[in-house]
Amino acid sequence: MRYFKFSKLGFLLVITTLLSLCSCNSTKKEKKTIIGFSQTGVNDQWRKSMNKSMQLQADFYPEIELKILDGNDDVKKQIEDINQFIDEKVDVLIISPVQSKPITPLVNKALQQDIPVLIVDRKIDGPNYTSYIGGDNYQVGVNAANYIASLSSNEDKKILEIKGLEGSSPAAERHLGFISTLKTIPNLQITHTIQGNWEASSIKEPLNNFLNNNNSIDFIFCHNDRMALGAWEILKHHNLEQKVNIIGVDGLNGPNGGIQYVKDGILKATVYYPTGGNEAITYAIDIIDGKKINKNNILETTVIDSRNADIMKHQFDKINQHQESLLAQQNKIKEQEETYASQGNMLKILFALFILSILLGAFSIYSGINIRKKKHDLELYNAKIIRQSLEIKEIAKEAELSNEAKANFFTGLSHEFKTPITLILSAIESITEKNNFTKNNLTTEVTLISNNSKRLLRLINQLLDFRKTDEKKLTLKASKTNIFQFSTKIINDFKIEAKNRDIVFDLKTNNKDLEIYIDRNLMDKVYFNLLSNALKFTPDNGEIVISIDDYKNKNFINISFKDSGIGIPSDDLENIFKPFEVGSNNNKASSGIGLHLTKQFVELHKGEITVSSEQNTIFTLKLYKDKKHLLPNEVIIEPSIYTNQEIILTEEIEENIYKQTIVNNNENKYDVLIIEDNDELIKILKNKLIETYKVHLSNGIDGIEKALDIIPDIIICDVNLPDKDGFVICEVLKNDLRTSHIPIIMLTALDNNESYVKGLKCGADSYLTKPFSFPVLSQSIKSLLYNREKLRYYYLNNIHKINPHEKFDVTDQEFILKMNSIVEENIDNSDFSVESMAETLNISRVQLYRKTKAIIGISISDYILNFRLTKAKNLLKNSNMSISQIAYAVGFSSPNYFSTNFKAKFNKTPKEYRNNLDNSATSNKH
């Protein structure tokens, strides 16, 4: 018991220690190297550029922290800043002195405390510093003087010099270099100097006073570009900006820099004076790394004028872009380092937790076993768990995809099953309903039942074959077979459909006597699947070619199936033989296992199947000759292929199915539009309906266009269509003014509440699920047309008083109300016509005629006439207007024409009608 308590206490101590270590590791930060920079001031662009170049360079070193203090061009403020850096014991001190003498003692103080000091731009008194970085100010003056000399052409020229801050080393050295050079050039002389403080405001007043008294100068040399700009503004005030050439110093890039001033013609030239910020940081890092650097590091200067301003600007722009790009990359690296550090801390925490889990496992299971061994075992266990977790996720993902594929498979299969069942039921109903069946008619219906029963049997066999291949229970029974005769027999089963669709069906071979070993039952299914797909996706007037190629010097043959169909998208090709896979461009009902079984059957023959789809889709079978590749138990003996006599007999019988019933066209028949993509079903429906209705057909692709063109009385539409599904077609037609009145019957294999509700929402008037009974369909058509007739009678007898609140078809009411409103607005316009009405409603005259005829049963011209006469009748009854006035008020061109039409409708002239009203009123008074 004591041992247990001790172990538990020790275990808690270990946990505490590990957590504290993790905490220390997660909060520990690396100490940064501090570089302090005491800047003169940042009121000018040159100093800002120096600061920026320093910061950019420092950003490349994550371990460096650059601190910049602004002296505001005040020597007292700068002294305070430097003392602050010394007290903080920065690793390197960089100083750009406001003035030389006051700063010199502070440099000595820093050096005494072993702080390296770099002097930038301006010097101090004496050589007691670590290193100096800056341009040669003496050379700046020399360059300016030589440039003026190059422009003077040995003529006497007068020069005005504007100097920088008194007491600063740059001002003194630039002046010294300038006057020293001018002494060697006899025709140039300084006639006057102005003392500035580097700012433009400091020289404007003295320059203005000078020019008021003396304007005979040729050149102005300014110690920086800011004062040069101020000088140009004063010259412009005196209209001397074109006469006097100004040479400045700094040569900064940018909109307010000397290079831009040269390009704009403000300055004749500027002497480029590098800031040295980039170099200062580089040398500071070298000092930190223990490298030796030169005592004096002089940066090159050059003259920039109109000849090289563009080049210099381009170079500086490129440098800036490069620096910005490098900085962006550095920031990315920083982000990655932070992410790495964060992940490192997280990894440490996880590692600590991992060790804790090992300790906990060791403590609870094997307290006396070696910890190292347990750690290794636990690592292996964790790795196994991770693998299993990944495997479970992968299996779950595959299961989800498989479930979705299987759901699509069963949905597609239900479509495949329900259409032949519908055709079988239809044929059975025809047999039971008709007593005067001819032998030919009976044979046709029985053949229809037989063909569709075979189709169902084939689908069921596919399911069974899929189960057998899935369980590896399918065995090969190959027999010696003439492959050309075998192919001919199967192809003949498809020729009827191909002929009805004008598809060229061709079989080619270079050896009609070629015999190979195949399992006829399985190869029949291979052919059937490939030819069914070819027919399904080949458009009318297309072409299907089967080629059998025998290679004399090779031990295999190729059988290719080429069609001119819609093709297979390249992304689908690699998955086309997988179970439940359906092409992304396949909108037709499909089980998704046909091609998978085809591949399995071909591989049972030790053959191969490949597919290519560019302009045409080509499936190619590679099958071996003789039987060396087969096992003895895979070979059987069967009789040769059947004769062609039974094939011809089948064709004669099957053609009867598609023979159209001959009927007389009657213009009074209702128009029925059938939108269905199953050729067999659409032809059967047409044959059954054509005796009673005028039948129009659409395969689904042009369903909306045909409905708008025909304006039928009723539409029968399948849901599963190749282009737009039936729900979309229904919604489009119900929302179109031209077709909104047409009843729509939806046919579908989807037998669920969701689909039923969706059908009603899109405006379907009736919803029949496959397999459906033809009498139910026929009665649905009759009921919808009867209801349409009742509405038509109501609208015909209440044209002028349709009530929008009555519970009739909303779209029809809106249409009639709109027509009433249009006629009411034009009631007195005798020129208002059917064309005017169609134009106002934005539909064609024919479509207006068909829609009006469908809703109210009369032509649009009769509708307008009836409206006018009904309005006239009300005016005769309720107004004191004369008959002539009423005639013109309701849009008749003459009173006589009005009276003729009024009598034709109401069996009384307007005068007789009004007299009858007056007589009735008089008798009522008595």
XYZ file of C-alpha atoms in Angstrom, residues 26 43 78 503 594 614 718 774 809:
9
model
C 6.189 27.202 -25.194
C 11.375 65.974 -41.851
C 19.607 63.770 -30.074
C -29.071 4.528 -88.577
C -23.481 -3.241 -68.272
C -12.425 11.421 -79.829
C -41.943 11.860 -69.101
C -53.365 2.846 -70.581
C -57.299 28.634 -63.076
